[in-house]
Amino acid sequence: MARTPLISGNWKMNLNHFEAIQLLQKLSYELRDHDYDAVEVSLHPPYTDVRSVQTVIDADRMQFQLGAQNCHAEVSGAFTGEISPAMLAKLDVNYVIVGHSERRALFGENNEMVAAKAAAVFGHEMTPIVCVGESLEERESGQAEAIVETQVRGSLASIAAEKLEELVIAYEPVWAIGTGVTASSEDAQEMCSHIRNIVGSMRKGAQQSVRIQYGGSVKPSNVVELMAMADVDGALVGGASLEAESFARIVNYKAA
Ligand code: PGA
């Protein structure tokens, strides 16, 4: 089955809404219509920028998918400071990152919380990008595969089985995020294939359509090699997505 690659820009806690629009316009200028033929591109600005980015995408008929970086699992209620999946859906958000390692490490999110968020995102007709990945210590002690398996099974536990076919998973080894150190393409391939098999064991056939991104210091110089791997269906890009030219070159990896 042909899986359309998904290249996602995770802007993290960067750019106010004016800066976000500037980046969006520069990025759109760097890309041509045919650049979107073979890949899907999603942009994940901070919450305060989502409405502005959505308005510009809409008005200029840009071909980006709108994304968010997180959401709460509940639709509404007394959750001061949180954003509901229903609010994101209303802004035409298509993809929501859940369980990013920064959320797991800095904001105490566990697999159960990530599972509830992923199910809520699907419940609002959006697609979750569920992040998993081992730490350096876990890799060095030979536990990477087991840790990732626990994360995948735990973080997908609340998703209806048929939804596994539409899911996006991002494999992001913690030691590769924001460090400039990328996993070798072979290591990325091995883990993405492992994840695909786990999804297949949860629902027969879902392994063929689930998309698995690699994330962690993806740059124009390593994207081609990573994307050449059979089980790598895209990239979740942090640092390099904040610069229009470098992100455009990542989106355009097929032209390299
Ligand atoms: P990075 O971040 O590309 O800056 O390593 C990736 C991510 O955290 O999604």
JSON list of N, CA, C and O and ligand atoms in Angstrom, two decimals, residues 8 10 12 97 100-102 131 170 172 176-181 215-219 236-241, ligand 1:
[
{"chain": "A", "resi": 8, "resn": "SER", "atom": "N", "xyz": [6.04, 17.11, 9.02]},
{"chain": "A", "resi": 8, "resn": "SER", "atom": "CA", "xyz": [5.40, 17.99, 9.98]},
{"chain": "A", "resi": 8, "resn": "SER", "atom": "C", "xyz": [6.40, 18.94, 10.62]},
{"chain": "A", "resi": 8, "resn": "SER", "atom": "O", "xyz": [7.48, 18.52, 11.04]},
{"chain": "A", "resi": 10, "resn": "ASN", "atom": "N", "xyz": [7.09, 21.13, 13.77]},
{"chain": "A", "resi": 10, "resn": "ASN", "atom": "CA", "xyz": [6.70, 21.36, 15.16]},
{"chain": "A", "resi": 10, "resn": "ASN", "atom": "C", "xyz": [7.43, 22.62, 15.64]},
{"chain": "A", "resi": 10, "resn": "ASN", "atom": "O", "xyz": [8.62, 22.57, 15.91]},
{"chain": "A", "resi": 12, "resn": "LYS", "atom": "N", "xyz": [7.06, 24.24, 18.32]},
{"chain": "A", "resi": 12, "resn": "LYS", "atom": "CA", "xyz": [7.25, 24.28, 19.78]},
{"chain": "A", "resi": 12, "resn": "LYS", "atom": "C", "xyz": [6.87, 25.66, 20.31]},
{"chain": "A", "resi": 12, "resn": "LYS", "atom": "O", "xyz": [5.99, 26.31, 19.76]},
{"chain": "A", "resi": 97, "resn": "ILE", "atom": "N", "xyz": [-0.36, 16.70, 17.59]},
{"chain": "A", "resi": 97, "resn": "ILE", "atom": "CA", "xyz": [0.72, 15.93, 18.22]},
{"chain": "A", "resi": 97, "resn": "ILE", "atom": "C", "xyz": [0.31, 15.60, 19.64]},
{"chain": "A", "resi": 97, "resn": "ILE", "atom": "O", "xyz": [-0.15, 16.49, 20.37]},
{"chain": "A", "resi": 100, "resn": "HIS", "atom": "N", "xyz": [4.30, 14.16, 22.99]},
{"chain": "A", "resi": 100, "resn": "HIS", "atom": "CA", "xyz": [5.67, 14.52, 22.63]},
{"chain": "A", "resi": 100, "resn": "HIS", "atom": "C", "xyz": [6.57, 14.27, 23.85]},
{"chain": "A", "resi": 100, "resn": "HIS", "atom": "O", "xyz": [6.14, 14.46, 24.98]},
{"chain": "A", "resi": 101, "resn": "SER", "atom": "N", "xyz": [7.82, 13.91, 23.62]},
{"chain": "A", "resi": 101, "resn": "SER", "atom": "CA", "xyz": [8.69, 13.55, 24.76]},
{"chain": "A", "resi": 101, "resn": "SER", "atom": "C", "xyz": [8.87, 14.74, 25.71]},
{"chain": "A", "resi": 101, "resn": "SER", "atom": "O", "xyz": [9.08, 14.54, 26.91]},
{"chain": "A", "resi": 102, "resn": "GLU", "atom": "N", "xyz": [8.78, 15.96, 25.18]},
{"chain": "A", "resi": 102, "resn": "GLU", "atom": "CA", "xyz": [8.88, 17.12, 26.08]},
{"chain": "A", "resi": 102, "resn": "GLU", "atom": "C", "xyz": [7.66, 17.18, 27.00]},
{"chain": "A", "resi": 102, "resn": "GLU", "atom": "O", "xyz": [7.77, 17.55, 28.16]},
{"chain": "A", "resi": 131, "resn": "CYS", "atom": "N", "xyz": [3.56, 10.40, 19.75]},
{"chain": "A", "resi": 131, "resn": "CYS", "atom": "CA", "xyz": [5.01, 10.33, 19.82]},
{"chain": "A", "resi": 131, "resn": "CYS", "atom": "C", "xyz": [5.48, 9.29, 20.83]},
{"chain": "A", "resi": 131, "resn": "CYS", "atom": "O", "xyz": [4.94, 9.19, 21.93]},
{"chain": "A", "resi": 170, "resn": "ALA", "atom": "N", "xyz": [4.94, 9.03, 15.65]},
{"chain": "A", "resi": 170, "resn": "ALA", "atom": "CA", "xyz": [6.27, 9.61, 15.42]},
{"chain": "A", "resi": 170, "resn": "ALA", "atom": "C", "xyz": [7.26, 8.91, 16.35]},
{"chain": "A", "resi": 170, "resn": "ALA", "atom": "O", "xyz": [7.08, 8.94, 17.58]},
{"chain": "A", "resi": 172, "resn": "GLU", "atom": "N", "xyz": [10.53, 9.22, 17.95]},
{"chain": "A", "resi": 172, "resn": "GLU", "atom": "CA", "xyz": [11.51, 10.27, 18.23]},
{"chain": "A", "resi": 172, "resn": "GLU", "atom": "C", "xyz": [12.39, 9.84, 19.41]},
{"chain": "A", "resi": 172, "resn": "GLU", "atom": "O", "xyz": [11.99, 10.02, 20.57]},
{"chain": "A", "resi": 176, "resn": "ALA", "atom": "N", "xyz": [17.91, 12.24, 20.43]},
{"chain": "A", "resi": 176, "resn": "ALA", "atom": "CA", "xyz": [18.14, 12.86, 19.11]},
{"chain": "A", "resi": 176, "resn": "ALA", "atom": "C", "xyz": [17.38, 14.18, 18.96]},
{"chain": "A", "resi": 176, "resn": "ALA", "atom": "O", "xyz": [17.56, 14.89, 17.99]},
{"chain": "A", "resi": 177, "resn": "ILE", "atom": "N", "xyz": [16.52, 14.50, 19.95]},
{"chain": "A", "resi": 177, "resn": "ILE", "atom": "CA", "xyz": [15.68, 15.69, 19.82]},
{"chain": "A", "resi": 177, "resn": "ILE", "atom": "C", "xyz": [16.44, 16.94, 20.22]},
{"chain": "A", "resi": 177, "resn": "ILE", "atom": "O", "xyz": [16.90, 17.06, 21.36]},
{"chain": "A", "resi": 178, "resn": "GLY", "atom": "N", "xyz": [16.60, 17.85, 19.28]},
{"chain": "A", "resi": 178, "resn": "GLY", "atom": "CA", "xyz": [17.22, 19.14, 19.57]},
{"chain": "A", "resi": 178, "resn": "GLY", "atom": "C", "xyz": [18.71, 19.04, 19.88]},
{"chain": "A", "resi": 178, "resn": "GLY", "atom": "O", "xyz": [19.32, 19.99, 20.35]},
{"chain": "A", "resi": 179, "resn": "THR", "atom": "N", "xyz": [19.30, 17.90, 19.62]},
{"chain": "A", "resi": 179, "resn": "THR", "atom": "CA", "xyz": [20.71, 17.70, 20.00]},
{"chain": "A", "resi": 179, "resn": "THR", "atom": "C", "xyz": [21.64, 17.78, 18.80]},
{"chain": "A", "resi": 179, "resn": "THR", "atom": "O", "xyz": [22.86, 17.83, 18.97]},
{"chain": "A", "resi": 180, "resn": "GLY", "atom": "N", "xyz": [21.08, 17.74, 17.60]},
{"chain": "A", "resi": 180, "resn": "GLY", "atom": "CA", "xyz": [21.92, 17.70, 16.41]},
{"chain": "A", "resi": 180, "resn": "GLY", "atom": "C", "xyz": [22.35, 16.27, 16.08]},
{"chain": "A", "resi": 180, "resn": "GLY", "atom": "O", "xyz": [22.87, 16.00, 15.01]},
{"chain": "A", "resi": 181, "resn": "VAL", "atom": "N", "xyz": [22.14, 15.35, 17.02]},
{"chain": "A", "resi": 181, "resn": "VAL", "atom": "CA", "xyz": [22.48, 13.94, 16.78]},
{"chain": "A", "resi": 181, "resn": "VAL", "atom": "C", "xyz": [21.26, 13.24, 16.20]},
{"chain": "A", "resi": 181, "resn": "VAL", "atom": "O", "xyz": [20.20, 13.24, 16.82]},
{"chain": "A", "resi": 215, "resn": "GLY", "atom": "N", "xyz": [11.54, 11.41, 13.98]},
{"chain": "A", "resi": 215, "resn": "GLY", "atom": "CA", "xyz": [11.83, 12.77, 14.42]},
{"chain": "A", "resi": 215, "resn": "GLY", "atom": "C", "xyz": [13.05, 12.79, 15.31]},
{"chain": "A", "resi": 215, "resn": "GLY", "atom": "O", "xyz": [13.35, 11.82, 16.03]},
{"chain": "A", "resi": 216, "resn": "GLY", "atom": "N", "xyz": [13.78, 13.90, 15.27]},
{"chain": "A", "resi": 216, "resn": "GLY", "atom": "CA", "xyz": [15.00, 14.04, 16.07]},
{"chain": "A", "resi": 216, "resn": "GLY", "atom": "C", "xyz": [16.12, 14.54, 15.19]},
{"chain": "A", "resi": 216, "resn": "GLY", "atom": "O", "xyz": [16.73, 13.75, 14.47]},
{"chain": "A", "resi": 217, "resn": "SER", "atom": "N", "xyz": [16.31, 15.87, 15.19]},
{"chain": "A", "resi": 217, "resn": "SER", "atom": "CA", "xyz": [17.38, 16.50, 14.40]},
{"chain": "A", "resi": 217, "resn": "SER", "atom": "C", "xyz": [17.30, 16.17, 12.91]},
{"chain": "A", "resi": 217, "resn": "SER", "atom": "O", "xyz": [18.34, 15.97, 12.27]},
{"chain": "A", "resi": 218, "resn": "VAL", "atom": "N", "xyz": [16.09, 16.14, 12.38]},
{"chain": "A", "resi": 218, "resn": "VAL", "atom": "CA", "xyz": [15.96, 15.99, 10.92]},
{"chain": "A", "resi": 218, "resn": "VAL", "atom": "C", "xyz": [16.35, 17.32, 10.28]},
{"chain": "A", "resi": 218, "resn": "VAL", "atom": "O", "xyz": [15.93, 18.38, 10.73]},
{"chain": "A", "resi": 219, "resn": "LYS", "atom": "N", "xyz": [17.19, 17.23, 9.24]},
{"chain": "A", "resi": 219, "resn": "LYS", "atom": "CA", "xyz": [17.67, 18.42, 8.55]},
{"chain": "A", "resi": 219, "resn": "LYS", "atom": "C", "xyz": [17.71, 18.11, 7.06]},
{"chain": "A", "resi": 219, "resn": "LYS", "atom": "O", "xyz": [17.62, 16.94, 6.67]},
{"chain": "A", "resi": 236, "resn": "LEU", "atom": "N", "xyz": [9.02, 14.37, 11.66]},
{"chain": "A", "resi": 236, "resn": "LEU", "atom": "CA", "xyz": [8.52, 15.39, 12.58]},
{"chain": "A", "resi": 236, "resn": "LEU", "atom": "C", "xyz": [9.74, 16.26, 12.89]},
{"chain": "A", "resi": 236, "resn": "LEU", "atom": "O", "xyz": [10.73, 15.79, 13.44]},
{"chain": "A", "resi": 237, "resn": "VAL", "atom": "N", "xyz": [9.65, 17.51, 12.45]},
{"chain": "A", "resi": 237, "resn": "VAL", "atom": "CA", "xyz": [10.82, 18.38, 12.43]},
{"chain": "A", "resi": 237, "resn": "VAL", "atom": "C", "xyz": [10.65, 19.53, 13.41]},
{"chain": "A", "resi": 237, "resn": "VAL", "atom": "O", "xyz": [9.66, 20.26, 13.33]},
{"chain": "A", "resi": 238, "resn": "GLY", "atom": "N", "xyz": [11.59, 19.70, 14.32]},
{"chain": "A", "resi": 238, "resn": "GLY", "atom": "CA", "xyz": [11.54, 20.81, 15.26]},
{"chain": "A", "resi": 238, "resn": "GLY", "atom": "C", "xyz": [12.37, 21.98, 14.74]},
{"chain": "A", "resi": 238, "resn": "GLY", "atom": "O", "xyz": [11.93, 22.76, 13.90]},
{"chain": "A", "resi": 239, "resn": "GLY", "atom": "N", "xyz": [13.60, 22.07, 15.22]},
{"chain": "A", "resi": 239, "resn": "GLY", "atom": "CA", "xyz": [14.49, 23.20, 14.90]},
{"chain": "A", "resi": 239, "resn": "GLY", "atom": "C", "xyz": [14.50, 23.61, 13.44]},
{"chain": "A", "resi": 239, "resn": "GLY", "atom": "O", "xyz": [14.33, 24.80, 13.11]},
{"chain": "A", "resi": 240, "resn": "ALA", "atom": "N", "xyz": [14.66, 22.65, 12.55]},
{"chain": "A", "resi": 240, "resn": "ALA", "atom": "CA", "xyz": [14.79, 22.98, 11.13]},
{"chain": "A", "resi": 240, "resn": "ALA", "atom": "C", "xyz": [13.47, 23.43, 10.50]},
{"chain": "A", "resi": 240, "resn": "ALA", "atom": "O", "xyz": [13.45, 23.88, 9.35]},
{"chain": "A", "resi": 241, "resn": "SER", "atom": "N", "xyz": [12.37, 23.35, 11.25]},
{"chain": "A", "resi": 241, "resn": "SER", "atom": "CA", "xyz": [11.09, 23.82, 10.68]},
{"chain": "A", "resi": 241, "resn": "SER", "atom": "C", "xyz": [10.88, 25.30, 10.94]},
{"chain": "A", "resi": 241, "resn": "SER", "atom": "O", "xyz": [9.93, 25.90, 10.45]},
{"chain": "B", "resi": 1, "resn": "PGA", "atom": "P1", "xyz": [14.29, 18.62, 16.50]},
{"chain": "B", "resi": 1, "resn": "PGA", "atom": "O1", "xyz": [12.89, 18.35, 17.25]},
{"chain": "B", "resi": 1, "resn": "PGA", "atom": "O2", "xyz": [14.04, 18.46, 15.03]},
{"chain": "B", "resi": 1, "resn": "PGA", "atom": "O3", "xyz": [14.64, 20.03, 16.87]},
{"chain": "B", "resi": 1, "resn": "PGA", "atom": "O4", "xyz": [15.26, 17.62, 17.01]},
{"chain": "B", "resi": 1, "resn": "PGA", "atom": "C1", "xyz": [12.03, 17.33, 16.83]},
{"chain": "B", "resi": 1, "resn": "PGA", "atom": "C2", "xyz": [10.83, 17.26, 17.72]},
{"chain": "B", "resi": 1, "resn": "PGA", "atom": "O5", "xyz": [10.96, 17.48, 18.93]},
{"chain": "B", "resi": 1, "resn": "PGA", "atom": "O6", "xyz": [9.69, 17.00, 17.26]}
]
